[in-house]
Amino acid sequence: MWVLRQKVTAYIANGSGLVVLIDPGTRTVEVYRPAAEPEVFLGAHSVRLDPELPGLTLDLTPVFSEGN
């Protein structure tokens, strides 16, 4: 995960307005935005990605299902 967080830093530095990391193993979602602390969701069923993606809710049920 350390390498992915390095990439997040690079993506944000190069202009990305939103980066989402999903770890199915720990059922964790990290949402990164420029000039803000990351939001961390543990065991969430869904995560809203407003205001960058208005109206979009990321459904995590298939990602966190027992078969994965």
Coordinates of C-alpha atoms in Angstrom, one line a residue:
M1 CA 0.0 0.0 0.0
W2 CA 3.0 2.3 0.6
V3 CA 3.8 2.4 -3.2
L4 CA 0.2 3.2 -3.9
R5 CA 0.2 6.1 -1.5
Q6 CA 3.3 7.5 -3.2
K7 CA 1.4 7.4 -6.5
V8 CA -1.5 9.2 -4.9
T9 CA 0.9 12.0 -3.9
A10 CA 2.1 12.2 -7.5
Y11 CA -1.4 12.2 -8.9
I12 CA -2.5 15.0 -6.6
A13 CA 0.7 17.0 -7.4
N14 CA 0.0 16.6 -11.1
G15 CA -3.5 18.0 -10.8
S16 CA -5.9 15.1 -9.9
G17 CA -8.8 16.4 -7.9
L18 CA -9.8 13.1 -6.4
V19 CA -8.0 9.7 -5.8
V20 CA -9.7 6.7 -4.3
L21 CA -7.7 3.7 -2.9
I22 CA -9.7 0.6 -2.1
D23 CA -8.2 -2.3 -0.2
P24 CA -10.6 -5.3 -0.3
G25 CA -8.4 -7.2 2.2
T26 CA -9.0 -4.7 5.0
R27 CA -12.3 -3.4 3.6
T28 CA -10.8 0.1 3.7
V29 CA -11.4 3.0 1.3
E30 CA -9.2 6.0 1.4
V31 CA -10.4 9.2 -0.4
Y32 CA -7.7 11.8 -1.2
R33 CA -8.3 15.4 -2.3
P34 CA -5.8 18.2 -2.8
A35 CA -5.0 20.3 0.3
A36 CA -7.1 18.0 2.6
E37 CA -6.4 15.1 4.9
P38 CA -7.5 11.8 3.5
E39 CA -10.9 10.4 4.5
V40 CA -10.7 6.8 5.6
F41 CA -13.8 4.5 5.6
L42 CA -13.6 1.1 7.2
G43 CA -16.2 -1.5 6.2
A44 CA -18.4 1.0 4.4
H45 CA -21.1 -0.3 2.0
S46 CA -20.8 2.8 -0.1
V47 CA -18.8 6.1 -0.4
R48 CA -20.1 9.3 -1.9
L49 CA -17.7 11.1 -4.2
D50 CA -19.3 14.6 -4.1
P51 CA -18.4 17.3 -4.9
E52 CA -15.9 16.2 -7.5
L53 CA -18.3 13.6 -9.0
P54 CA -21.7 15.0 -8.2
G55 CA -24.3 12.4 -7.5
L56 CA -21.8 9.5 -7.7
T57 CA -21.9 6.9 -4.9
L58 CA -19.3 4.1 -5.1
D59 CA -21.1 0.9 -4.3
L60 CA -18.6 -1.3 -2.4
T61 CA -20.8 -4.4 -2.0
P62 CA -19.3 -6.3 -4.9
V63 CA -15.8 -5.3 -4.0
F64 CA -16.1 -6.4 -0.4
S65 CA -18.2 -9.5 -1.0
E66 CA -17.0 -12.8 0.6
G67 CA -16.1 -14.2 -2.8
N68 CA -13.3 -11.6 -3.4

